Amino acid sequence: MAALHRHGVAKAAYAFTSALALLLKRLDKHNVMEGPIILGMEPDITYGLQDSLTMIETKFYRRSSPPPPSIFKRALEYTHERGSRIGAVNIILAISCPMGERFLNVAQAFPAVEVWDETKLFEMAAPYPEILTLFEEIFEADTPKSAETLGLSSPTPTMPGADKPALEPNKGKVLAEALAAIKRGRPMATDFENACINALKYLFEKDLHGWHEQSRTVDTLHRRDLVCRILAKAADVWRLMLEDLGSRYVVFEFKNYSKPITQNEIVTTERYLYPSALRKVAIVISHEDCADSAKTVIAGAMREHGKLIIPLSVPEIIDLLNTKDEGSDPNTYLFERVDQFLLGLGR
């Protein structure tokens, strides 16, 4: 989670951690710390003395579209591994959505990790109206009248022999390293495209389909690097594109440039978007944040033509790859990017 804060966008995840730390202080937990450095690691929250240390990792999942169980499993693995390495007596994973049956089934294989879900957190915050309000705002949910109606928040039963689950290979880290190794410029443009496509397939494997690489338009004048179809059961941010914007397809452009992309590249990308072809969304990946001139064109494309163009930088993609290994949902980050852009769009 901490890595994405460098870009100042993952506000909900940061707010979730801060609100939980505040709650723990209200509950008189001893020595509550956010992001302490312990043995070279930075857990989200710790409290207690070293010989009775409690470690908490937080994962912000949108309650209207929680991630697949595989991502939740990664979060449990990551939390268990970090807690064990720093010698925590109590290891906790806090999530911002209800557990639900599919998460509960996964959690049963990790009895050493206690899960605090949305319902549990609301119960803990019940004596503190100001923290309840914080959780309501962050989770975009009302305080439940009955905890049982939202999920299962009780500690999961212990299963003998399952307290040391094996970590899966860090695929995101491998993909991130491959992407970071690409040198800017035309000679490695194809390598850059391939590295980006592999990264996107890992990040959004449950949301997009098709992966039609380097397709040409019928008039053969334009070549799009990648076109994908948005799945009907995709996460919130993709359903916004599909249902609210009327875009069944998303175009990806990869720019292995040594300098920030300008308005010229954005204008070219906009030409690939045709509302009548259900293609109104493009994501442009480059090494750096785009120039101000490009941002102006991006705003105009949305305001005047309803075309959504999302610039993503390589550092952002690398952060998403690494944090998905840790059990974070990349769709949460993308939702915030789109939400902030639309909220800030001027007349």
Tab-separated table of C-alpha atoms in Angstrom:
chain	number	residue	atom	x	y	z
A	1	MET	CA	0.000	0.000	0.000
A	2	ALA	CA	2.693	2.504	0.973
A	3	ALA	CA	4.299	2.513	-2.484
A	4	LEU	CA	1.261	4.005	-4.180
A	5	HIS	CA	1.260	6.942	-1.767
A	6	ARG	CA	4.281	8.327	-3.568
A	7	HIS	CA	1.939	9.330	-6.380
A	8	GLY	CA	-0.612	10.853	-3.992
A	9	VAL	CA	-3.556	8.999	-5.505
A	10	ALA	CA	-4.387	6.037	-3.250
A	11	LYS	CA	-6.199	8.251	-0.777
A	12	ALA	CA	-8.837	5.738	0.299
A	13	ALA	CA	-6.224	3.142	1.235
A	14	TYR	CA	-4.248	5.698	3.220
A	15	ALA	CA	-7.392	7.028	4.922
A	16	PHE	CA	-8.422	3.480	5.853
A	17	THR	CA	-5.096	2.826	7.590
A	18	SER	CA	-5.180	6.169	9.401
A	19	ALA	CA	-8.771	5.663	10.587
A	20	LEU	CA	-7.968	2.208	11.913
A	21	ALA	CA	-4.887	3.512	13.741
A	22	LEU	CA	-7.038	6.232	15.291
A	23	LEU	CA	-9.558	3.619	16.406
A	24	LEU	CA	-6.836	1.532	18.042
A	25	LYS	CA	-5.636	4.593	19.970
A	26	ARG	CA	-9.202	5.245	21.113
A	27	LEU	CA	-9.299	1.632	22.295
A	28	ASP	CA	-6.178	2.384	24.399
A	29	LYS	CA	-3.927	-0.014	22.547
A	30	HIS	CA	-0.327	0.523	23.634
A	31	ASN	CA	2.177	2.217	21.317
A	32	VAL	CA	0.097	2.328	18.115
A	33	MET	CA	2.371	3.129	15.181
A	34	GLU	CA	1.671	3.673	11.465
A	35	GLY	CA	4.353	2.451	9.075
A	36	PRO	CA	7.131	1.690	11.571
A	37	ILE	CA	10.409	0.344	10.177
A	38	ILE	CA	11.040	-3.119	11.642
A	39	LEU	CA	13.834	-5.313	10.289
A	40	GLY	CA	13.798	-3.355	7.051
A	41	MET	CA	10.030	-3.779	6.590
A	42	GLU	CA	7.224	-1.256	6.967
A	43	PRO	CA	4.008	-2.877	8.231
A	44	ASP	CA	0.914	-0.690	7.998
A	45	ILE	CA	0.175	-0.663	11.758
A	46	THR	CA	1.730	-2.181	14.865
A	47	TYR	CA	0.901	-1.905	18.548
A	48	GLY	CA	2.094	-3.441	21.815
A	49	LEU	CA	5.547	-4.288	23.117
A	50	GLN	CA	8.043	-6.273	21.062
A	51	ASP	CA	7.426	-9.485	23.018
A	52	SER	CA	3.668	-9.145	22.494
A	53	LEU	CA	3.605	-7.263	19.196
A	54	THR	CA	0.456	-7.073	17.052
A	55	MET	CA	0.912	-6.344	13.342
A	56	ILE	CA	-1.917	-5.209	11.055
A	57	GLU	CA	-1.862	-5.033	7.278
A	58	THR	CA	-4.710	-3.089	5.634
A	59	LYS	CA	-6.182	-3.735	2.205
A	60	PHE	CA	-8.724	-1.351	0.743
A	61	TYR	CA	-11.231	-3.260	-1.396
A	62	ARG	CA	-14.309	-1.598	-2.874
A	63	ARG	CA	-17.298	-3.241	-1.218
A	64	SER	CA	-19.402	-3.073	-4.414
A	65	SER	CA	-16.789	-5.050	-6.353
A	66	PRO	CA	-14.429	-6.967	-4.061
A	67	PRO	CA	-11.490	-8.657	-5.786
A	68	PRO	CA	-11.404	-12.353	-6.671
A	69	PRO	CA	-10.411	-14.795	-3.906
A	70	SER	CA	-6.952	-15.179	-5.477
A	71	ILE	CA	-6.079	-11.574	-4.568
A	72	PHE	CA	-7.434	-12.022	-1.036
A	73	LYS	CA	-5.284	-15.156	-0.748
A	74	ARG	CA	-2.208	-13.143	-1.740
A	75	ALA	CA	-3.062	-10.605	0.957
A	76	LEU	CA	-3.240	-13.365	3.564
A	77	GLU	CA	0.057	-14.866	2.375
A	78	TYR	CA	1.777	-11.485	2.386
A	79	THR	CA	0.410	-10.563	5.818
A	80	HIS	CA	1.382	-13.936	7.321
A	81	GLU	CA	4.896	-13.765	5.885
A	82	ARG	CA	5.570	-10.214	7.133
A	83	GLY	CA	4.091	-10.864	10.557
A	84	SER	CA	6.206	-13.978	10.978
A	85	ARG	CA	9.399	-12.215	9.907
A	86	ILE	CA	9.037	-9.409	12.451
A	87	GLY	CA	8.037	-11.834	15.207
A	88	ALA	CA	4.500	-10.544	15.728
A	89	VAL	CA	2.496	-12.543	18.252
A	90	ASN	CA	-0.792	-11.446	16.671
A	91	ILE	CA	-1.126	-11.044	12.895
A	92	ILE	CA	-4.184	-9.257	11.517
A	93	LEU	CA	-5.422	-8.463	8.005
A	94	ALA	CA	-7.972	-5.628	7.934
A	95	ILE	CA	-10.158	-5.317	4.832
A	96	SER	CA	-12.682	-2.635	3.926
A	97	CYS	CA	-15.460	-4.924	2.715
A	98	PRO	CA	-17.523	-7.746	4.250
A	99	MET	CA	-15.865	-11.155	4.331
A	100	GLY	CA	-18.536	-13.102	2.482
A	101	GLU	CA	-18.480	-16.840	1.999
A	102	ARG	CA	-15.838	-16.942	-0.737
A	103	PHE	CA	-13.346	-14.967	1.374
A	104	LEU	CA	-14.150	-17.038	4.456
A	105	ASN	CA	-13.329	-20.228	2.586
A	106	VAL	CA	-9.903	-18.843	1.693
A	107	ALA	CA	-9.232	-17.471	5.174
A	108	GLN	CA	-9.747	-20.883	6.774
A	109	ALA	CA	-6.399	-21.985	5.345
A	110	PHE	CA	-4.636	-19.160	7.241
A	111	PRO	CA	-5.613	-19.605	10.908
A	112	ALA	CA	-2.530	-17.670	12.046
A	113	VAL	CA	-3.996	-14.527	10.432
A	114	GLU	CA	-7.064	-12.956	12.024
A	115	VAL	CA	-9.263	-11.073	9.552
A	116	TRP	CA	-11.039	-7.869	10.503
A	117	ASP	CA	-13.650	-7.126	7.857
A	118	GLU	CA	-16.046	-4.211	7.434
A	119	THR	CA	-18.538	-5.644	9.912
A	120	LYS	CA	-15.899	-6.273	12.568
A	121	LEU	CA	-14.524	-2.768	12.164
A	122	PHE	CA	-17.962	-1.182	12.502
A	123	GLU	CA	-18.511	-3.203	15.693
A	124	MET	CA	-15.174	-2.074	17.121
A	125	ALA	CA	-15.898	1.568	16.245
A	126	ALA	CA	-19.450	1.539	17.634
A	127	PRO	CA	-18.571	3.545	20.808
A	128	TYR	CA	-16.889	6.291	18.765
A	129	PRO	CA	-19.292	8.186	16.454
A	130	GLU	CA	-16.543	10.223	14.785
A	131	ILE	CA	-14.670	7.065	13.750
A	132	LEU	CA	-17.894	5.413	12.603
A	133	THR	CA	-18.441	8.413	10.359
A	134	LEU	CA	-14.899	8.080	9.005
A	135	PHE	CA	-15.455	4.414	8.175
A	136	GLU	CA	-18.801	5.196	6.521
A	137	GLU	CA	-17.155	7.787	4.293
A	138	ILE	CA	-14.156	5.626	3.419
A	139	PHE	CA	-16.140	2.423	2.810
A	140	GLU	CA	-19.013	4.306	1.122
A	141	ALA	CA	-21.346	2.271	3.320
A	142	ASP	CA	-23.808	2.920	6.138
A	143	THR	CA	-23.207	1.459	9.571
A	144	PRO	CA	-25.025	-1.900	9.544
A	145	LYS	CA	-27.996	-2.356	11.860
A	146	SER	CA	-27.031	-5.994	12.232
A	147	ALA	CA	-23.501	-7.299	11.734
A	148	GLU	CA	-24.831	-10.614	10.509
A	149	THR	CA	-26.464	-9.049	7.471
A	150	LEU	CA	-23.145	-7.950	5.972
A	151	GLY	CA	-20.691	-10.745	6.557
A	152	LEU	CA	-18.836	-13.023	8.895
A	153	SER	CA	-16.388	-11.216	11.122
A	154	SER	CA	-15.584	-13.826	13.744
A	155	PRO	CA	-12.067	-15.259	13.861
A	156	THR	CA	-11.672	-18.194	11.525
A	157	PRO	CA	-11.365	-21.698	12.982
A	158	THR	CA	-7.950	-23.219	13.432
A	159	MET	CA	-6.947	-25.949	11.008
A	160	PRO	CA	-4.116	-28.209	12.171
A	161	GLY	CA	-0.947	-28.028	10.095
A	162	ALA	CA	-2.066	-24.989	8.116
A	163	ASP	CA	-0.365	-22.223	10.104
A	164	LYS	CA	2.575	-21.880	7.690
A	165	PRO	CA	1.160	-21.564	4.177
A	166	ALA	CA	3.682	-21.481	1.357
A	167	LEU	CA	4.032	-18.211	-0.529
A	168	GLU	CA	3.230	-18.209	-4.222
A	169	PRO	CA	5.900	-16.905	-6.606
A	170	ASN	CA	5.858	-13.108	-6.857
A	171	LYS	CA	4.785	-12.839	-10.477
A	172	GLY	CA	4.136	-9.121	-10.166
A	173	LYS	CA	7.679	-8.490	-8.969
A	174	VAL	CA	9.105	-10.394	-11.935
A	175	LEU	CA	6.942	-8.430	-14.377
A	176	ALA	CA	7.836	-5.150	-12.641
A	177	GLU	CA	11.550	-5.866	-12.927
A	178	ALA	CA	11.175	-6.682	-16.619
A	179	LEU	CA	9.334	-3.408	-17.215
A	180	ALA	CA	11.853	-1.369	-15.222
A	181	ALA	CA	14.711	-2.828	-17.282
A	182	ILE	CA	13.386	-1.390	-20.558
A	183	LYS	CA	15.480	1.465	-21.907
A	184	ARG	CA	13.614	4.405	-23.352
A	185	GLY	CA	13.632	4.962	-27.082
A	186	ARG	CA	12.627	3.383	-30.401
A	187	PRO	CA	15.092	0.411	-30.295
A	188	MET	CA	13.238	-1.150	-27.357
A	189	ALA	CA	9.720	-0.041	-28.314
A	190	THR	CA	8.573	-3.603	-29.012
A	191	ASP	CA	10.077	-4.850	-25.747
A	192	PHE	CA	8.242	-2.072	-23.946
A	193	GLU	CA	4.927	-3.048	-25.555
A	194	ASN	CA	5.429	-6.697	-24.625
A	195	ALA	CA	6.361	-5.869	-21.039
A	196	CYS	CA	3.318	-3.602	-20.678
A	197	ILE	CA	0.948	-6.192	-22.165
A	198	ASN	CA	2.243	-8.889	-19.821
A	199	ALA	CA	1.787	-6.514	-16.902
A	200	LEU	CA	-1.773	-5.610	-17.916
A	201	LYS	CA	-2.757	-9.257	-18.340
A	202	TYR	CA	-1.641	-9.914	-14.775
A	203	LEU	CA	-3.244	-6.791	-13.306
A	204	PHE	CA	-6.631	-7.040	-15.033
A	205	GLU	CA	-6.950	-10.726	-15.897
A	206	LYS	CA	-10.504	-10.923	-14.503
A	207	ASP	CA	-11.747	-7.699	-16.097
A	208	LEU	CA	-10.615	-7.673	-19.729
A	209	HIS	CA	-10.750	-10.170	-22.559
A	210	GLY	CA	-9.447	-10.424	-26.115
A	211	TRP	CA	-5.990	-8.881	-25.872
A	212	HIS	CA	-5.906	-8.113	-29.614
A	213	GLU	CA	-2.377	-6.829	-30.077
A	214	GLN	CA	-1.299	-4.334	-32.732
A	215	SER	CA	-4.629	-4.317	-34.542
A	216	ARG	CA	-5.172	-2.064	-37.537
A	217	THR	CA	-8.273	-0.064	-38.297
A	218	VAL	CA	-10.179	-0.976	-41.443
A	219	ASP	CA	-8.772	2.041	-43.316
A	220	THR	CA	-5.227	0.822	-42.372
A	221	LEU	CA	-4.231	4.368	-41.449
A	222	HIS	CA	-3.974	3.834	-37.712
A	223	ARG	CA	-2.509	1.056	-35.620
A	224	ARG	CA	-3.599	0.591	-32.021
A	225	ASP	CA	-1.142	-1.210	-29.757
A	226	LEU	CA	-3.781	-3.237	-27.917
A	227	VAL	CA	-7.577	-3.498	-27.834
A	228	CYS	CA	-9.494	-5.392	-25.136
A	229	ARG	CA	-13.152	-6.076	-24.459
A	230	ILE	CA	-14.516	-5.242	-21.030
A	231	LEU	CA	-16.150	-8.229	-19.348
A	232	ALA	CA	-19.682	-7.871	-18.005
A	233	LYS	CA	-18.590	-9.027	-14.525
A	234	ALA	CA	-15.601	-6.693	-14.328
A	235	ALA	CA	-14.827	-4.468	-11.340
A	236	ASP	CA	-16.549	-1.125	-10.708
A	237	VAL	CA	-14.182	1.047	-12.720
A	238	TRP	CA	-14.560	-1.081	-15.854
A	239	ARG	CA	-18.342	-1.285	-15.441
A	240	LEU	CA	-18.378	2.515	-15.268
A	241	MET	CA	-16.706	2.538	-18.682
A	242	LEU	CA	-19.001	-0.181	-20.026
A	243	GLU	CA	-22.347	0.948	-18.640
A	244	ASP	CA	-22.062	4.678	-17.991
A	245	LEU	CA	-19.748	5.676	-20.836
A	246	GLY	CA	-21.037	3.039	-23.265
A	247	SER	CA	-17.570	1.724	-24.109
A	248	ARG	CA	-17.400	-2.044	-24.567
A	249	TYR	CA	-13.764	-1.839	-25.661
A	250	VAL	CA	-10.667	-0.150	-24.271
A	251	VAL	CA	-7.643	0.869	-26.327
A	252	PHE	CA	-4.124	0.717	-24.867
A	253	GLU	CA	-1.246	2.781	-26.249
A	254	PHE	CA	2.380	2.240	-25.205
A	255	LYS	CA	4.845	5.135	-25.522
A	256	ASN	CA	8.482	4.227	-24.855
A	257	TYR	CA	9.495	7.869	-25.094
A	258	SER	CA	12.409	9.517	-23.308
A	259	LYS	CA	10.302	12.610	-22.581
A	260	PRO	CA	6.737	13.123	-21.280
A	261	ILE	CA	4.023	12.623	-23.890
A	262	THR	CA	2.483	15.810	-25.257
A	263	GLN	CA	-0.819	16.912	-26.742
A	264	ASN	CA	0.204	15.519	-30.134
A	265	GLU	CA	0.237	11.918	-28.884
A	266	ILE	CA	-3.076	12.384	-27.083
A	267	VAL	CA	-4.714	13.848	-30.181
A	268	THR	CA	-3.560	10.801	-32.155
A	269	THR	CA	-4.951	8.449	-29.506
A	270	GLU	CA	-8.267	10.285	-29.470
A	271	ARG	CA	-8.666	9.554	-33.184
A	272	TYR	CA	-8.768	5.847	-32.370
A	273	LEU	CA	-11.868	6.317	-30.226
A	274	TYR	CA	-15.261	6.020	-31.925
A	275	PRO	CA	-18.476	6.166	-29.881
A	276	SER	CA	-20.408	4.423	-32.676
A	277	ALA	CA	-17.979	1.468	-32.411
A	278	LEU	CA	-18.430	1.300	-28.608
A	279	ARG	CA	-14.803	2.382	-28.232
A	280	LYS	CA	-14.615	5.483	-26.020
A	281	VAL	CA	-11.834	4.684	-23.547
A	282	ALA	CA	-8.047	4.676	-23.991
A	283	ILE	CA	-5.217	4.083	-21.524
A	284	VAL	CA	-1.837	5.525	-22.478
A	285	ILE	CA	1.225	4.095	-20.738
A	286	SER	CA	4.515	6.009	-20.778
A	287	HIS	CA	7.535	6.401	-18.551
A	288	GLU	CA	6.522	9.692	-16.969
A	289	ASP	CA	3.446	11.711	-16.140
A	290	CYS	CA	2.192	13.451	-19.286
A	291	ALA	CA	2.836	17.118	-20.029
A	292	ASP	CA	0.334	19.825	-19.081
A	293	SER	CA	-0.583	20.294	-22.749
A	294	ALA	CA	-1.580	16.625	-22.905
A	295	LYS	CA	-3.713	16.965	-19.763
A	296	THR	CA	-5.569	19.866	-21.382
A	297	VAL	CA	-6.425	17.748	-24.425
A	298	ILE	CA	-7.469	14.834	-22.183
A	299	ALA	CA	-9.905	17.094	-20.313
A	300	GLY	CA	-11.283	18.472	-23.572
A	301	ALA	CA	-11.803	15.007	-25.049
A	302	MET	CA	-13.953	14.010	-22.084
A	303	ARG	CA	-15.793	17.295	-21.741
A	304	GLU	CA	-16.599	17.781	-25.425
A	305	HIS	CA	-16.825	14.246	-26.818
A	306	GLY	CA	-17.284	11.918	-23.862
A	307	LYS	CA	-13.984	10.150	-24.587
A	308	LEU	CA	-12.033	8.991	-21.540
A	309	ILE	CA	-8.221	8.918	-21.874
A	310	ILE	CA	-6.264	7.724	-18.834
A	311	PRO	CA	-2.490	8.280	-18.702
A	312	LEU	CA	-0.532	5.835	-16.544
A	313	SER	CA	3.200	6.035	-15.870
A	314	VAL	CA	5.634	3.150	-15.609
A	315	PRO	CA	6.228	3.830	-11.875
A	316	GLU	CA	2.473	3.504	-11.318
A	317	ILE	CA	2.330	0.206	-13.213
A	318	ILE	CA	5.324	-1.101	-11.264
A	319	ASP	CA	3.675	-0.153	-7.972
A	320	LEU	CA	0.450	-1.894	-9.010
A	321	LEU	CA	2.350	-5.062	-9.933
A	322	ASN	CA	4.224	-5.192	-6.636
A	323	THR	CA	1.196	-4.393	-4.502
A	324	LYS	CA	-0.965	-6.966	-6.273
A	325	ASP	CA	1.570	-9.536	-5.085
A	326	GLU	CA	0.824	-8.199	-1.602
A	327	GLY	CA	-2.927	-8.682	-2.081
A	328	SER	CA	-3.986	-5.177	-3.144
A	329	ASP	CA	-6.586	-4.751	-5.876
A	330	PRO	CA	-5.277	-2.674	-8.829
A	331	ASN	CA	-8.851	-1.785	-9.763
A	332	THR	CA	-9.166	0.249	-6.558
A	333	TYR	CA	-6.310	2.487	-7.670
A	334	LEU	CA	-7.675	2.835	-11.198
A	335	PHE	CA	-11.131	3.714	-9.843
A	336	GLU	CA	-9.641	6.551	-7.802
A	337	ARG	CA	-7.760	7.866	-10.808
A	338	VAL	CA	-10.940	7.977	-12.899
A	339	ASP	CA	-13.095	9.265	-10.033
A	340	GLN	CA	-10.725	12.145	-9.261
A	341	PHE	CA	-10.430	13.065	-12.927
A	342	LEU	CA	-14.196	13.204	-13.431
A	343	LEU	CA	-14.803	15.067	-10.176
A	344	GLY	CA	-12.207	17.679	-11.128
A	345	LEU	CA	-13.334	18.126	-14.731
A	346	GLY	CA	-14.137	21.786	-15.361
A	347	ARG	CA	-16.675	23.290	-17.695
